Amino acid sequence: MRIRPVTTVATGALMGLSALVLLPADAQAASHGHPPVVVGHRGAAAYAPENTLASIDTARRLGITWVENDVQRTKDGQLVVLHDTSLARTTNVRKLFPRRSPWNVGTFTLREIEKLDAGSWFGAKFKGVRVPTLRKYLNEVDHNRQRLLMELKNPELYPGIERQALQELRHDGWLDRRHIKHRLIVQSFNADSLKKVHQLNPALTTGFLGSPPVADLPKYAKFCDQINPPHTAVTHQYVHAVHALRGPHRYRLDLFAWTVDDRPSTLKYADLGVDGIISNKPDVVRDALDDGDD
Ligand code: G3P
Ligand code: CA
């Protein structure tokens, strides 16, 4: 999914109308015949505290355009970016709120969460880094001219989060044509949640996290543009089965594999034909792919 909307149209025009129609927009099935898209997992989680602004800024400094995140909801209904259900692993919540075990995101107000240090656990130089709201996070991604693979994390814990997340995206200017076509993919492990996202805004690109049986893939293709499995589930046959289907936008289904952090694995999965690689070390993946081009 290299960024190529202009050349795509030009090439399509040269190839004739049928080729033009089948060529994808770059948030939808666009790496065909190109190296896989590189996505920074939780920003650049190997180098900076995951899911923070520092993490996406690190990804930007490494030259990484696509970043992945996880969205959840606070007790008072605010959307924040954090991976675990609990705040305990990646913040100092135990110290500040010792009696609030198991320290779940949904039991804290935004005001409380904003007091937490979400950086020190990773390294002293990140002391004081905060858990970002989705709004601040989207603004930073935009500011960095990056693109977002946004995961609704455990949406079953947060009824209505699909509509709310879309409202937030709209408020922050992420549902205009440019963002929808080129800068945004929404993914989830929860198929019903993803179906809801697709129903609420059929133009959005969506990805299912997991590896459904091949026989079930056509059902997913009704509301998903991508099937994004753990790398251990990726085989040539599985990639082929995914690619044999067209998604709701009539483009060939894409497959993004996670989480791949070393050069040999990158080359292996690129060879298997994956369309994207989600990585904690996106620079390592990018460099392996660039070398592989030589
Ligand atoms: O984007 C793939 C990956 O984020 C899914 O797993 O647990 O890191 O959210 P997890
Ligand atoms: Ca995730």
PDB file of C-alpha atoms and ligand atoms in Angstrom:
ATOM      1  CA  MET A   1       0.000   0.000   0.000  1.00  0.00           C
ATOM      2  CA  ARG A   2       2.616   2.519  -1.088  1.00  0.00           C
ATOM      3  CA  ILE A   3       1.078   5.928  -1.564  1.00  0.00           C
ATOM      4  CA  ARG A   4       0.333   6.175  -5.227  1.00  0.00           C
ATOM      5  CA  PRO A   5      -3.067   7.732  -5.948  1.00  0.00           C
ATOM      6  CA  VAL A   6      -1.780   9.945  -8.756  1.00  0.00           C
ATOM      7  CA  THR A   7       0.333   7.340 -10.492  1.00  0.00           C
ATOM      8  CA  THR A   8      -2.477   4.852 -10.004  1.00  0.00           C
ATOM      9  CA  VAL A   9      -4.882   7.007 -11.954  1.00  0.00           C
ATOM     10  CA  ALA A  10      -2.309   7.806 -14.625  1.00  0.00           C
ATOM     11  CA  THR A  11      -1.366   4.169 -15.046  1.00  0.00           C
ATOM     12  CA  GLY A  12      -4.996   3.179 -15.026  1.00  0.00           C
ATOM     13  CA  ALA A  13      -5.752   5.672 -17.767  1.00  0.00           C
ATOM     14  CA  LEU A  14      -2.980   4.184 -19.887  1.00  0.00           C
ATOM     15  CA  MET A  15      -4.228   0.674 -19.247  1.00  0.00           C
ATOM     16  CA  GLY A  16      -7.815   1.448 -20.132  1.00  0.00           C
ATOM     17  CA  LEU A  17     -11.033   1.920 -18.213  1.00  0.00           C
ATOM     18  CA  SER A  18     -11.443  -1.608 -16.853  1.00  0.00           C
ATOM     19  CA  ALA A  19      -8.002  -1.497 -15.234  1.00  0.00           C
ATOM     20  CA  LEU A  20      -8.758   1.932 -13.831  1.00  0.00           C
ATOM     21  CA  VAL A  21     -11.950   0.708 -12.219  1.00  0.00           C
ATOM     22  CA  LEU A  22     -10.205  -2.216 -10.558  1.00  0.00           C
ATOM     23  CA  LEU A  23      -7.261  -0.267  -9.232  1.00  0.00           C
ATOM     24  CA  PRO A  24      -7.735   0.447  -5.560  1.00  0.00           C
ATOM     25  CA  ALA A  25      -7.604   3.558  -3.457  1.00  0.00           C
ATOM     26  CA  ASP A  26      -4.666   3.310  -1.096  1.00  0.00           C
ATOM     27  CA  ALA A  27      -6.559   2.695   2.136  1.00  0.00           C
ATOM     28  CA  GLN A  28      -8.385  -0.088   0.327  1.00  0.00           C
ATOM     29  CA  ALA A  29      -6.412  -3.016  -1.014  1.00  0.00           C
ATOM     30  CA  ALA A  30      -3.591  -0.986  -2.494  1.00  0.00           C
ATOM     31  CA  SER A  31      -0.345  -2.910  -2.133  1.00  0.00           C
ATOM     32  CA  HIS A  32      -1.030  -5.267  -5.034  1.00  0.00           C
ATOM     33  CA  GLY A  33       2.224  -5.923  -6.801  1.00  0.00           C
ATOM     34  CA  HIS A  34       4.041  -3.632  -4.332  1.00  0.00           C
ATOM     35  CA  PRO A  35       5.974  -4.317  -1.148  1.00  0.00           C
ATOM     36  CA  PRO A  36       3.807  -4.621   1.958  1.00  0.00           C
ATOM     37  CA  VAL A  37       2.713  -1.477   3.753  1.00  0.00           C
ATOM     38  CA  VAL A  38       4.585  -0.990   7.029  1.00  0.00           C
ATOM     39  CA  VAL A  39       2.448  -0.123  10.061  1.00  0.00           C
ATOM     40  CA  GLY A  40       3.959   0.965  13.378  1.00  0.00           C
ATOM     41  CA  HIS A  41       2.313  -1.149  16.100  1.00  0.00           C
ATOM     42  CA  ARG A  42       0.970   1.084  18.894  1.00  0.00           C
ATOM     43  CA  GLY A  43       3.137   3.758  17.271  1.00  0.00           C
ATOM     44  CA  ALA A  44       6.676   2.441  17.493  1.00  0.00           C
ATOM     45  CA  ALA A  45       6.230   0.308  20.593  1.00  0.00           C
ATOM     46  CA  ALA A  46       9.785  -1.029  20.717  1.00  0.00           C
ATOM     47  CA  TYR A  47      11.241   2.474  21.022  1.00  0.00           C
ATOM     48  CA  ALA A  48       8.709   4.581  22.935  1.00  0.00           C
ATOM     49  CA  PRO A  49       5.808   4.008  25.336  1.00  0.00           C
ATOM     50  CA  GLU A  50       3.054   2.372  23.312  1.00  0.00           C
ATOM     51  CA  ASN A  51      -0.055   4.276  22.234  1.00  0.00           C
ATOM     52  CA  THR A  52       1.275   7.671  23.308  1.00  0.00           C
ATOM     53  CA  LEU A  53       1.975  10.783  21.263  1.00  0.00           C
ATOM     54  CA  ALA A  54       5.675  10.119  21.910  1.00  0.00           C
ATOM     55  CA  SER A  55       5.256   6.775  20.188  1.00  0.00           C
ATOM     56  CA  ILE A  56       3.726   8.174  17.000  1.00  0.00           C
ATOM     57  CA  ASP A  57       6.251  11.012  16.980  1.00  0.00           C
ATOM     58  CA  THR A  58       9.004   8.385  17.182  1.00  0.00           C
ATOM     59  CA  ALA A  59       7.409   6.539  14.267  1.00  0.00           C
ATOM     60  CA  ARG A  60       7.370   9.784  12.297  1.00  0.00           C
ATOM     61  CA  ARG A  61      11.050  10.394  13.005  1.00  0.00           C
ATOM     62  CA  LEU A  62      11.743   6.904  11.682  1.00  0.00           C
ATOM     63  CA  GLY A  63       9.866   7.823   8.517  1.00  0.00           C
ATOM     64  CA  ILE A  64       6.870   5.597   9.249  1.00  0.00           C
ATOM     65  CA  THR A  65       3.600   6.823   7.799  1.00  0.00           C
ATOM     66  CA  TRP A  66       1.071   4.290   9.105  1.00  0.00           C
ATOM     67  CA  VAL A  67       0.556   3.846  12.847  1.00  0.00           C
ATOM     68  CA  GLU A  68      -1.759   1.515  14.736  1.00  0.00           C
ATOM     69  CA  ASN A  69      -3.542   2.247  18.016  1.00  0.00           C
ATOM     70  CA  ASP A  70      -6.167   0.929  20.453  1.00  0.00           C
ATOM     71  CA  VAL A  71      -9.233   2.914  21.488  1.00  0.00           C
ATOM     72  CA  GLN A  72     -11.204   2.481  24.729  1.00  0.00           C
ATOM     73  CA  ARG A  73     -13.621   4.550  26.846  1.00  0.00           C
ATOM     74  CA  THR A  74     -13.329   6.110  30.304  1.00  0.00           C
ATOM     75  CA  LYS A  75     -15.922   6.001  33.079  1.00  0.00           C
ATOM     76  CA  ASP A  76     -17.175   9.427  32.042  1.00  0.00           C
ATOM     77  CA  GLY A  77     -17.475   8.490  28.395  1.00  0.00           C
ATOM     78  CA  GLN A  78     -14.260   9.905  26.901  1.00  0.00           C
ATOM     79  CA  LEU A  79     -12.327   8.012  24.238  1.00  0.00           C
ATOM     80  CA  VAL A  80      -8.692   7.349  25.076  1.00  0.00           C
ATOM     81  CA  VAL A  81      -5.840   5.438  23.447  1.00  0.00           C
ATOM     82  CA  LEU A  82      -4.608   2.464  25.479  1.00  0.00           C
ATOM     83  CA  HIS A  83      -4.117  -1.225  24.800  1.00  0.00           C
ATOM     84  CA  ASP A  84      -4.848  -3.108  28.022  1.00  0.00           C
ATOM     85  CA  THR A  85      -8.235  -3.158  29.744  1.00  0.00           C
ATOM     86  CA  SER A  86      -6.304  -2.174  32.874  1.00  0.00           C
ATOM     87  CA  LEU A  87      -4.140   0.897  33.306  1.00  0.00           C
ATOM     88  CA  ALA A  88      -1.742  -1.027  35.560  1.00  0.00           C
ATOM     89  CA  ARG A  89       0.937  -2.207  33.138  1.00  0.00           C
ATOM     90  CA  THR A  90       1.612   1.039  31.298  1.00  0.00           C
ATOM     91  CA  THR A  91       0.980   3.746  33.903  1.00  0.00           C
ATOM     92  CA  ASN A  92       1.687   4.510  37.555  1.00  0.00           C
ATOM     93  CA  VAL A  93      -1.994   4.021  38.450  1.00  0.00           C
ATOM     94  CA  ARG A  94      -1.215   1.520  41.246  1.00  0.00           C
ATOM     95  CA  LYS A  95       0.823   4.177  43.002  1.00  0.00           C
ATOM     96  CA  LEU A  96      -1.674   7.006  42.578  1.00  0.00           C
ATOM     97  CA  PHE A  97      -4.837   4.981  43.127  1.00  0.00           C
ATOM     98  CA  PRO A  98      -3.768   1.950  45.256  1.00  0.00           C
ATOM     99  CA  ARG A  99      -7.294   0.967  46.221  1.00  0.00           C
ATOM    100  CA  ARG A 100      -8.785   0.839  42.719  1.00  0.00           C
ATOM    101  CA  SER A 101      -7.660  -2.649  41.591  1.00  0.00           C
ATOM    102  CA  PRO A 102      -7.903  -3.949  38.877  1.00  0.00           C
ATOM    103  CA  TRP A 103      -7.537  -0.376  37.599  1.00  0.00           C
ATOM    104  CA  ASN A 104      -9.696  -0.801  34.504  1.00  0.00           C
ATOM    105  CA  VAL A 105      -9.891   2.103  32.077  1.00  0.00           C
ATOM    106  CA  GLY A 106     -13.679   2.061  32.216  1.00  0.00           C
ATOM    107  CA  THR A 107     -13.677   2.706  35.965  1.00  0.00           C
ATOM    108  CA  PHE A 108     -11.570   5.902  35.831  1.00  0.00           C
ATOM    109  CA  THR A 109     -12.609   9.374  34.712  1.00  0.00           C
ATOM    110  CA  LEU A 110     -10.573  11.193  32.103  1.00  0.00           C
ATOM    111  CA  ARG A 111      -9.486  13.684  34.757  1.00  0.00           C
ATOM    112  CA  GLU A 112      -8.030  10.820  36.800  1.00  0.00           C
ATOM    113  CA  ILE A 113      -6.384   9.206  33.784  1.00  0.00           C
ATOM    114  CA  GLU A 114      -4.803  12.496  32.790  1.00  0.00           C
ATOM    115  CA  LYS A 115      -2.942  12.530  36.096  1.00  0.00           C
ATOM    116  CA  LEU A 116      -1.146   9.279  35.273  1.00  0.00           C
ATOM    117  CA  ASP A 117       2.408   8.928  34.036  1.00  0.00           C
ATOM    118  CA  ALA A 118       2.263   6.666  30.978  1.00  0.00           C
ATOM    119  CA  GLY A 119       5.933   7.034  30.072  1.00  0.00           C
ATOM    120  CA  SER A 120       8.183   6.244  33.054  1.00  0.00           C
ATOM    121  CA  TRP A 121       7.495   2.483  32.931  1.00  0.00           C
ATOM    122  CA  PHE A 122       9.189   2.497  29.538  1.00  0.00           C
ATOM    123  CA  GLY A 123      12.119   4.747  30.345  1.00  0.00           C
ATOM    124  CA  ALA A 124      13.103   7.798  32.383  1.00  0.00           C
ATOM    125  CA  LYS A 125      13.264  10.042  29.337  1.00  0.00           C
ATOM    126  CA  PHE A 126       9.533   9.517  28.802  1.00  0.00           C
ATOM    127  CA  LYS A 127       8.564  10.611  32.316  1.00  0.00           C
ATOM    128  CA  GLY A 128       5.353  12.590  32.305  1.00  0.00           C
ATOM    129  CA  VAL A 129       4.045  11.303  28.979  1.00  0.00           C
ATOM    130  CA  ARG A 130       0.253  10.988  29.230  1.00  0.00           C
ATOM    131  CA  VAL A 131      -2.451   8.619  28.056  1.00  0.00           C
ATOM    132  CA  PRO A 132      -3.828  10.568  25.088  1.00  0.00           C
ATOM    133  CA  THR A 133      -7.455  11.177  24.319  1.00  0.00           C
ATOM    134  CA  LEU A 134      -8.432   9.974  20.872  1.00  0.00           C
ATOM    135  CA  ARG A 135      -8.920  13.620  19.915  1.00  0.00           C
ATOM    136  CA  LYS A 136      -5.363  14.616  20.819  1.00  0.00           C
ATOM    137  CA  TYR A 137      -4.044  11.489  19.168  1.00  0.00           C
ATOM    138  CA  LEU A 138      -5.897  12.169  15.886  1.00  0.00           C
ATOM    139  CA  ASN A 139      -4.634  15.736  15.851  1.00  0.00           C
ATOM    140  CA  GLU A 140      -1.055  14.541  16.293  1.00  0.00           C
ATOM    141  CA  VAL A 141      -1.376  11.925  13.535  1.00  0.00           C
ATOM    142  CA  ASP A 142      -2.705  14.656  11.258  1.00  0.00           C
ATOM    143  CA  HIS A 143       0.011  17.077  12.343  1.00  0.00           C
ATOM    144  CA  ASN A 144       2.624  14.414  11.535  1.00  0.00           C
ATOM    145  CA  ARG A 145       0.949  13.698   8.177  1.00  0.00           C
ATOM    146  CA  GLN A 146       0.623  10.092   9.217  1.00  0.00           C
ATOM    147  CA  ARG A 147      -2.130   7.571   8.585  1.00  0.00           C
ATOM    148  CA  LEU A 148      -4.070   5.548  11.113  1.00  0.00           C
ATOM    149  CA  LEU A 149      -4.984   1.906  11.554  1.00  0.00           C
ATOM    150  CA  MET A 150      -7.422   2.431  14.427  1.00  0.00           C
ATOM    151  CA  GLU A 151      -8.433  -0.538  16.555  1.00  0.00           C
ATOM    152  CA  LEU A 152     -11.599  -0.553  18.619  1.00  0.00           C
ATOM    153  CA  LYS A 153     -10.249  -2.558  21.564  1.00  0.00           C
ATOM    154  CA  ASN A 154     -12.697  -4.863  23.362  1.00  0.00           C
ATOM    155  CA  PRO A 155     -15.721  -2.906  22.055  1.00  0.00           C
ATOM    156  CA  GLU A 156     -18.038  -5.308  23.877  1.00  0.00           C
ATOM    157  CA  LEU A 157     -17.009  -3.503  27.089  1.00  0.00           C
ATOM    158  CA  TYR A 158     -18.136  -0.147  25.713  1.00  0.00           C
ATOM    159  CA  PRO A 159     -21.639  -0.301  24.196  1.00  0.00           C
ATOM    160  CA  GLY A 160     -22.096   2.248  21.436  1.00  0.00           C
ATOM    161  CA  ILE A 161     -18.366   2.926  21.029  1.00  0.00           C
ATOM    162  CA  GLU A 162     -18.636   2.439  17.264  1.00  0.00           C
ATOM    163  CA  ARG A 163     -21.009   5.382  16.804  1.00  0.00           C
ATOM    164  CA  GLN A 164     -19.061   7.464  19.311  1.00  0.00           C
ATOM    165  CA  ALA A 165     -15.724   6.774  17.627  1.00  0.00           C
ATOM    166  CA  LEU A 166     -17.165   7.758  14.263  1.00  0.00           C
ATOM    167  CA  GLN A 167     -18.566  10.956  15.790  1.00  0.00           C
ATOM    168  CA  GLU A 168     -15.122  11.751  17.138  1.00  0.00           C
ATOM    169  CA  LEU A 169     -13.513  11.048  13.783  1.00  0.00           C
ATOM    170  CA  ARG A 170     -16.028  13.329  12.091  1.00  0.00           C
ATOM    171  CA  HIS A 171     -15.505  16.083  14.654  1.00  0.00           C
ATOM    172  CA  ASP A 172     -11.749  15.934  14.067  1.00  0.00           C
ATOM    173  CA  GLY A 173     -12.027  16.035  10.290  1.00  0.00           C
ATOM    174  CA  TRP A 174     -11.212  12.379   9.706  1.00  0.00           C
ATOM    175  CA  LEU A 175     -14.322  11.462   7.752  1.00  0.00           C
ATOM    176  CA  ASP A 176     -13.712  13.659   4.738  1.00  0.00           C
ATOM    177  CA  ARG A 177     -12.962  11.965   1.443  1.00  0.00           C
ATOM    178  CA  ARG A 178      -9.189  12.376   1.747  1.00  0.00           C
ATOM    179  CA  HIS A 179      -8.965  10.705   5.136  1.00  0.00           C
ATOM    180  CA  ILE A 180     -11.388   7.928   4.281  1.00  0.00           C
ATOM    181  CA  LYS A 181      -9.674   7.111   1.000  1.00  0.00           C
ATOM    182  CA  HIS A 182      -6.064   7.420   2.049  1.00  0.00           C
ATOM    183  CA  ARG A 183      -5.500   7.817   5.752  1.00  0.00           C
ATOM    184  CA  LEU A 184      -7.826   5.658   7.833  1.00  0.00           C
ATOM    185  CA  ILE A 185      -8.584   1.995   8.441  1.00  0.00           C
ATOM    186  CA  VAL A 186     -10.744   0.795  11.347  1.00  0.00           C
ATOM    187  CA  GLN A 187     -10.060  -2.686  12.703  1.00  0.00           C
ATOM    188  CA  SER A 188     -11.281  -4.932  15.518  1.00  0.00           C
ATOM    189  CA  PHE A 189     -11.195  -8.500  16.808  1.00  0.00           C
ATOM    190  CA  ASN A 190     -14.971  -8.159  17.221  1.00  0.00           C
ATOM    191  CA  ALA A 191     -16.813  -8.929  13.970  1.00  0.00           C
ATOM    192  CA  ASP A 192     -20.148  -7.537  15.174  1.00  0.00           C
ATOM    193  CA  SER A 193     -18.489  -4.270  16.103  1.00  0.00           C
ATOM    194  CA  LEU A 194     -16.833  -4.030  12.714  1.00  0.00           C
ATOM    195  CA  LYS A 195     -20.130  -4.813  11.006  1.00  0.00           C
ATOM    196  CA  LYS A 196     -21.647  -1.923  12.925  1.00  0.00           C
ATOM    197  CA  VAL A 197     -18.857   0.412  11.826  1.00  0.00           C
ATOM    198  CA  HIS A 198     -19.444  -0.639   8.227  1.00  0.00           C
ATOM    199  CA  GLN A 199     -23.189  -0.065   8.562  1.00  0.00           C
ATOM    200  CA  LEU A 200     -22.713   3.346  10.144  1.00  0.00           C
ATOM    201  CA  ASN A 201     -20.312   4.470   7.440  1.00  0.00           C
ATOM    202  CA  PRO A 202     -20.042   2.094   4.479  1.00  0.00           C
ATOM    203  CA  ALA A 203     -17.290   4.201   2.895  1.00  0.00           C
ATOM    204  CA  LEU A 204     -14.791   3.383   5.636  1.00  0.00           C
ATOM    205  CA  THR A 205     -12.086   0.782   5.140  1.00  0.00           C
ATOM    206  CA  THR A 206     -12.381  -1.953   7.766  1.00  0.00           C
ATOM    207  CA  GLY A 207     -10.153  -4.828   8.873  1.00  0.00           C
ATOM    208  CA  PHE A 208     -11.013  -7.921  10.893  1.00  0.00           C
ATOM    209  CA  LEU A 209      -8.312  -8.969  13.357  1.00  0.00           C
ATOM    210  CA  GLY A 210      -7.971 -12.726  13.393  1.00  0.00           C
ATOM    211  CA  SER A 211      -7.822 -15.684  11.073  1.00  0.00           C
ATOM    212  CA  PRO A 212     -11.321 -16.973  10.318  1.00  0.00           C
ATOM    213  CA  PRO A 213     -11.567 -20.375   8.616  1.00  0.00           C
ATOM    214  CA  VAL A 214     -11.301 -20.091   4.843  1.00  0.00           C
ATOM    215  CA  ALA A 215     -14.894 -21.286   4.458  1.00  0.00           C
ATOM    216  CA  ASP A 216     -16.096 -18.316   6.515  1.00  0.00           C
ATOM    217  CA  LEU A 217     -14.116 -15.639   4.682  1.00  0.00           C
ATOM    218  CA  PRO A 218     -16.926 -14.761   2.216  1.00  0.00           C
ATOM    219  CA  LYS A 219     -19.091 -13.708   5.193  1.00  0.00           C
ATOM    220  CA  TYR A 220     -16.365 -11.335   6.365  1.00  0.00           C
ATOM    221  CA  ALA A 221     -15.906  -9.946   2.872  1.00  0.00           C
ATOM    222  CA  LYS A 222     -19.383  -8.415   3.133  1.00  0.00           C
ATOM    223  CA  PHE A 223     -18.196  -5.879   5.686  1.00  0.00           C
ATOM    224  CA  CYS A 224     -14.374  -6.085   5.767  1.00  0.00           C
ATOM    225  CA  ASP A 225     -11.737  -4.877   3.331  1.00  0.00           C
ATOM    226  CA  GLN A 226      -8.975  -6.621   5.231  1.00  0.00           C
ATOM    227  CA  ILE A 227      -8.351  -9.815   7.178  1.00  0.00           C
ATOM    228  CA  ASN A 228      -5.492  -9.149   9.603  1.00  0.00           C
ATOM    229  CA  PRO A 229      -4.206 -12.352  11.214  1.00  0.00           C
ATOM    230  CA  PRO A 230      -1.392 -13.031  13.658  1.00  0.00           C
ATOM    231  CA  HIS A 231       1.683 -13.874  11.602  1.00  0.00           C
ATOM    232  CA  THR A 232       1.636 -17.450  12.899  1.00  0.00           C
ATOM    233  CA  ALA A 233      -1.607 -18.031  10.981  1.00  0.00           C
ATOM    234  CA  VAL A 234      -0.260 -16.747   7.666  1.00  0.00           C
ATOM    235  CA  THR A 235       0.407 -19.321   4.974  1.00  0.00           C
ATOM    236  CA  HIS A 236       0.560 -19.009   1.222  1.00  0.00           C
ATOM    237  CA  GLN A 237      -2.798 -20.799   1.021  1.00  0.00           C
ATOM    238  CA  TYR A 238      -4.409 -18.438   3.489  1.00  0.00           C
ATOM    239  CA  VAL A 239      -3.129 -15.345   1.693  1.00  0.00           C
ATOM    240  CA  HIS A 240      -4.404 -16.805  -1.561  1.00  0.00           C
ATOM    241  CA  ALA A 241      -7.844 -17.501  -0.045  1.00  0.00           C
ATOM    242  CA  VAL A 242      -8.099 -13.923   1.252  1.00  0.00           C
ATOM    243  CA  HIS A 243      -6.953 -12.465  -2.051  1.00  0.00           C
ATOM    244  CA  ALA A 244      -9.512 -14.521  -3.944  1.00  0.00           C
ATOM    245  CA  LEU A 245     -12.311 -12.399  -2.441  1.00  0.00           C
ATOM    246  CA  ARG A 246     -13.522  -8.871  -3.029  1.00  0.00           C
ATOM    247  CA  GLY A 247     -14.601  -6.712  -0.127  1.00  0.00           C
ATOM    248  CA  PRO A 248     -17.510  -4.300   0.201  1.00  0.00           C
ATOM    249  CA  HIS A 249     -15.718  -1.747  -1.974  1.00  0.00           C
ATOM    250  CA  ARG A 250     -15.164  -4.291  -4.757  1.00  0.00           C
ATOM    251  CA  TYR A 251     -11.396  -4.343  -4.255  1.00  0.00           C
ATOM    252  CA  ARG A 252      -9.482  -7.516  -3.570  1.00  0.00           C
ATOM    253  CA  LEU A 253      -9.304  -8.213   0.172  1.00  0.00           C
ATOM    254  CA  ASP A 254      -6.013  -7.236   1.785  1.00  0.00           C
ATOM    255  CA  LEU A 255      -4.143  -9.067   4.537  1.00  0.00           C
ATOM    256  CA  PHE A 256      -1.991  -7.303   7.131  1.00  0.00           C
ATOM    257  CA  ALA A 257       0.047  -9.616   9.377  1.00  0.00           C
ATOM    258  CA  TRP A 258       1.063  -8.853  12.980  1.00  0.00           C
ATOM    259  CA  THR A 259       3.399  -8.597  14.824  1.00  0.00           C
ATOM    260  CA  VAL A 260       6.636  -8.983  12.849  1.00  0.00           C
ATOM    261  CA  ASP A 261       9.783  -7.390  14.257  1.00  0.00           C
ATOM    262  CA  ASP A 262      12.793  -8.919  12.500  1.00  0.00           C
ATOM    263  CA  ARG A 263      14.282  -9.035   9.042  1.00  0.00           C
ATOM    264  CA  PRO A 264      14.033 -12.772   8.256  1.00  0.00           C
ATOM    265  CA  SER A 265      10.348 -12.856   9.224  1.00  0.00           C
ATOM    266  CA  THR A 266       9.689  -9.707   7.215  1.00  0.00           C
ATOM    267  CA  LEU A 267      11.175 -11.303   4.121  1.00  0.00           C
ATOM    268  CA  LYS A 268       9.265 -14.511   4.763  1.00  0.00           C
ATOM    269  CA  TYR A 269       5.868 -12.817   5.030  1.00  0.00           C
ATOM    270  CA  ALA A 270       6.564 -10.455   2.157  1.00  0.00           C
ATOM    271  CA  ASP A 271       7.321 -13.546   0.105  1.00  0.00           C
ATOM    272  CA  LEU A 272       4.021 -15.086   1.158  1.00  0.00           C
ATOM    273  CA  GLY A 273       2.320 -12.057  -0.385  1.00  0.00           C
ATOM    274  CA  VAL A 274       0.951 -10.167   2.629  1.00  0.00           C
ATOM    275  CA  ASP A 275      -0.196  -6.614   1.913  1.00  0.00           C
ATOM    276  CA  GLY A 276       0.852  -5.078   5.208  1.00  0.00           C
ATOM    277  CA  ILE A 277       3.137  -5.820   8.134  1.00  0.00           C
ATOM    278  CA  ILE A 278       2.349  -4.436  11.579  1.00  0.00           C
ATOM    279  CA  SER A 279       5.488  -4.076  13.658  1.00  0.00           C
ATOM    280  CA  ASN A 280       6.870  -2.765  16.939  1.00  0.00           C
ATOM    281  CA  LYS A 281      10.075  -2.080  14.979  1.00  0.00           C
ATOM    282  CA  PRO A 282       8.663  -0.653  11.773  1.00  0.00           C
ATOM    283  CA  ASP A 283      12.066   0.707  10.723  1.00  0.00           C
ATOM    284  CA  VAL A 284      13.516  -2.820  10.779  1.00  0.00           C
ATOM    285  CA  VAL A 285      10.657  -4.053   8.600  1.00  0.00           C
ATOM    286  CA  ARG A 286      10.918  -1.078   6.234  1.00  0.00           C
ATOM    287  CA  ASP A 287      14.684  -1.511   5.871  1.00  0.00           C
ATOM    288  CA  ALA A 288      14.331  -5.239   5.203  1.00  0.00           C
ATOM    289  CA  LEU A 289      11.737  -4.547   2.517  1.00  0.00           C
ATOM    290  CA  ASP A 290      13.845  -1.775   0.976  1.00  0.00           C
ATOM    291  CA  ASP A 291      16.895  -4.054   0.826  1.00  0.00           C
ATOM    292  CA  GLY A 292      14.706  -6.771  -0.611  1.00  0.00           C
ATOM    293  CA  ASP A 293      13.802  -4.398  -3.475  1.00  0.00           C
ATOM    294  CA  ASP A 294      17.440  -4.226  -4.626  1.00  0.00           C
TER     295      ASP A 294
HETATM  296  O1  G3P B   1      -2.848  -4.508  14.863  1.00  0.00           O
HETATM  297  C1  G3P B   1      -2.659  -5.789  15.316  1.00  0.00           C
HETATM  298  C2  G3P B   1      -2.540  -5.917  16.794  1.00  0.00           C
HETATM  299  O2  G3P B   1      -2.606  -4.671  17.392  1.00  0.00           O
HETATM  300  C3  G3P B   1      -3.536  -6.792  17.404  1.00  0.00           C
HETATM  301  O3  G3P B   1      -3.175  -7.200  18.690  1.00  0.00           O
HETATM  302  O4  G3P B   1      -3.271  -7.147  21.112  1.00  0.00           O
HETATM  303  O5  G3P B   1      -1.607  -5.751  19.942  1.00  0.00           O
HETATM  304  O6  G3P B   1      -4.008  -5.146  19.882  1.00  0.00           O
HETATM  305  P1  G3P B   1      -3.007  -6.256  19.950  1.00  0.00           P
HETATM  306 CA    CA B   2      -3.996  -3.206  18.583  1.00  0.00          CA
END
